[in-house]
Amino acid sequence: MTEHRITRDGITLHARTDGADSADAPTVVFANSLGTTLHLWDPIMDLLPQGLRYVRWDKRGHGQSDCPDAPYAMGQLVSDAEAVCDHLQVRNCVFVGLSVGGMIAQGLAVKRMDIVRAMVLSNTAAKIGNPKLWSDRIAAVTRDGMGPVADSVMQRWFGRDFYGTPAMAPWQAMLEATPVKGYTGVCAAISGTDFMTPTSGLRLPTMGIAGSEDGSTPPDLVRETVDLIPGSSFHIIRRAGHLPCVEQPEAYARLLTDFLTRTGTVA
Ligand SMILES: O=C(O)CC1=CCC(=O)O1
């Protein structure tokens, strides 16, 4: 594992690479969701093929990355992803984005075909929620902090088998540790994003993943976006909510590994 600090736009972003330690290795880049750090992917890392380079980073306002004042724009989040990839010489990668991470995937694929060769749109959509949903959430978190919204977020993040169990505690702690400015900054970026038109122009190998019990981006919403891209595939992971890589890591890693094989990323 190697840690990286990348400075752009007056802030420093924290990233790490695992697996192969060379820019020449086939590379998979992971983009996390709102209120999570790069540790979102920990449960699947040991289940993925060897010989590849795995890149992940903390979005601005999350984890060990700097936290500038809110609001943020989707263009800034996409440019952050671009800066991480350019710093690490990522080209022709498979880009895996979950939720807002999947919006970043769509934005980066439109902007930088040299970086994104194939993508996984997990628990995401071209447009998530509506401006009132996000302005209400920004107002509640700005007024009361992360604590009071945590339970309703957990109910969307996790299916009924996982919600309320001790295994949920570290994920709730991750959410509650997110700075208010970072959380509300990213909420504003999501609120202002509708990628329906640009995403419908994308032509690259794409796989969609949904959780059968996802309360934030239900399967039909994910499918609607994935169907914009001809030739894409779509899979539902059962007994999982918004973060299936946490609840069903084996099933998630199996889908990813199959996709890496189909796209010629692993033999
Ligand atoms: O908190 C939620 O509702 C889940 C979510 C929406 C966008 C994202 O990244 O996470």
Short mmCIF file of N, CA, C and O and ligand atoms in Angstrom, two decimals, residues 32-35 98-101 128 134 137 153 156-157 183 186 190 215-217 242, ligand 1:
data_model
loop_
_atom_site.label_atom_id
_atom_site.label_comp_id
_atom_site.label_asym_id
_atom_site.label_seq_id
_atom_site.Cartn_x
_atom_site.Cartn_y
_atom_site.Cartn_z
N ASN A 32 -15.79 6.83 -4.00
CA ASN A 32 -16.66 6.53 -2.85
C ASN A 32 -17.95 7.36 -2.88
O ASN A 32 -18.07 8.33 -3.61
N SER A 33 -18.84 7.03 -1.98
CA SER A 33 -20.13 7.72 -1.89
C SER A 33 -20.09 8.86 -0.88
O SER A 33 -19.11 9.05 -0.15
N LEU A 34 -21.18 9.60 -0.83
CA LEU A 34 -21.37 10.68 0.15
C LEU A 34 -21.27 10.12 1.59
O LEU A 34 -21.92 9.12 1.91
N GLY A 35 -20.43 10.76 2.41
CA GLY A 35 -20.34 10.35 3.82
C GLY A 35 -19.47 9.13 4.06
O GLY A 35 -19.47 8.59 5.17
N LEU A 98 -19.44 4.51 -6.84
CA LEU A 98 -20.64 4.16 -6.09
C LEU A 98 -21.36 5.44 -5.66
O LEU A 98 -20.75 6.32 -5.05
N SER A 99 -22.61 5.55 -6.03
CA SER A 99 -23.47 6.69 -5.68
C SER A 99 -22.90 7.98 -6.24
O SER A 99 -22.71 8.07 -7.45
N VAL A 100 -22.54 8.98 -5.41
CA VAL A 100 -21.95 10.18 -6.02
C VAL A 100 -20.66 9.80 -6.75
O VAL A 100 -20.28 10.44 -7.74
N GLY A 101 -20.00 8.75 -6.30
CA GLY A 101 -18.81 8.26 -7.00
C GLY A 101 -19.16 7.82 -8.43
O GLY A 101 -18.34 7.94 -9.35
N ILE A 128 -29.69 12.11 -8.95
CA ILE A 128 -30.10 11.46 -7.70
C ILE A 128 -30.90 12.46 -6.87
O ILE A 128 -30.42 13.56 -6.56
N TRP A 134 -32.28 17.67 -1.28
CA TRP A 134 -30.91 18.02 -0.89
C TRP A 134 -30.87 19.30 -0.06
O TRP A 134 -30.09 19.40 0.90
N ARG A 137 -31.82 18.39 3.41
CA ARG A 137 -30.75 17.67 4.11
C ARG A 137 -29.61 18.62 4.51
O ARG A 137 -29.08 18.55 5.61
N VAL A 153 -29.98 7.76 7.40
CA VAL A 153 -29.00 7.39 6.37
C VAL A 153 -28.71 5.88 6.46
O VAL A 153 -28.67 5.18 5.44
N ARG A 156 -31.12 3.77 4.69
CA ARG A 156 -30.99 3.73 3.23
C ARG A 156 -29.74 2.95 2.82
O ARG A 156 -29.72 2.29 1.79
N TRP A 157 -28.68 3.05 3.65
CA TRP A 157 -27.42 2.39 3.29
C TRP A 157 -27.53 0.86 3.37
O TRP A 157 -26.88 0.16 2.59
N TYR A 183 -19.77 17.18 4.03
CA TYR A 183 -21.01 16.48 3.69
C TYR A 183 -21.96 17.39 2.91
O TYR A 183 -22.46 17.03 1.85
N VAL A 186 -20.77 18.23 -0.67
CA VAL A 186 -21.05 17.20 -1.68
C VAL A 186 -22.55 17.09 -1.96
O VAL A 186 -22.96 16.87 -3.11
N ILE A 190 -24.32 17.11 -5.71
CA ILE A 190 -25.29 16.12 -6.22
C ILE A 190 -26.56 16.84 -6.67
O ILE A 190 -27.11 16.56 -7.73
N GLY A 215 -32.40 2.16 -0.48
CA GLY A 215 -33.39 3.21 -0.25
C GLY A 215 -32.98 4.55 -0.85
O GLY A 215 -33.75 5.52 -0.80
N SER A 216 -31.79 4.67 -1.42
CA SER A 216 -31.35 5.93 -2.02
C SER A 216 -31.42 5.90 -3.53
O SER A 216 -31.92 6.83 -4.16
N THR A 217 -30.87 4.84 -4.11
CA THR A 217 -30.92 4.68 -5.57
C THR A 217 -31.46 3.27 -5.84
O THR A 217 -30.70 2.33 -6.05
N HIS A 242 -27.71 0.29 -0.08
CA HIS A 242 -26.98 1.24 -0.93
C HIS A 242 -25.49 0.92 -1.00
O HIS A 242 -24.81 1.41 -1.91
O1 LIG B 1 -27.27 9.41 1.90
C1 LIG B 1 -27.81 8.89 0.93
O2 LIG B 1 -28.98 9.08 0.65
C2 LIG B 1 -26.99 8.04 0.04
C3 LIG B 1 -26.31 8.77 -1.03
C4 LIG B 1 -26.83 9.55 -2.01
C5 LIG B 1 -25.76 10.03 -2.86
C6 LIG B 1 -24.60 9.38 -2.24
O3 LIG B 1 -23.42 9.43 -2.60
O4 LIG B 1 -24.98 8.67 -1.16
#
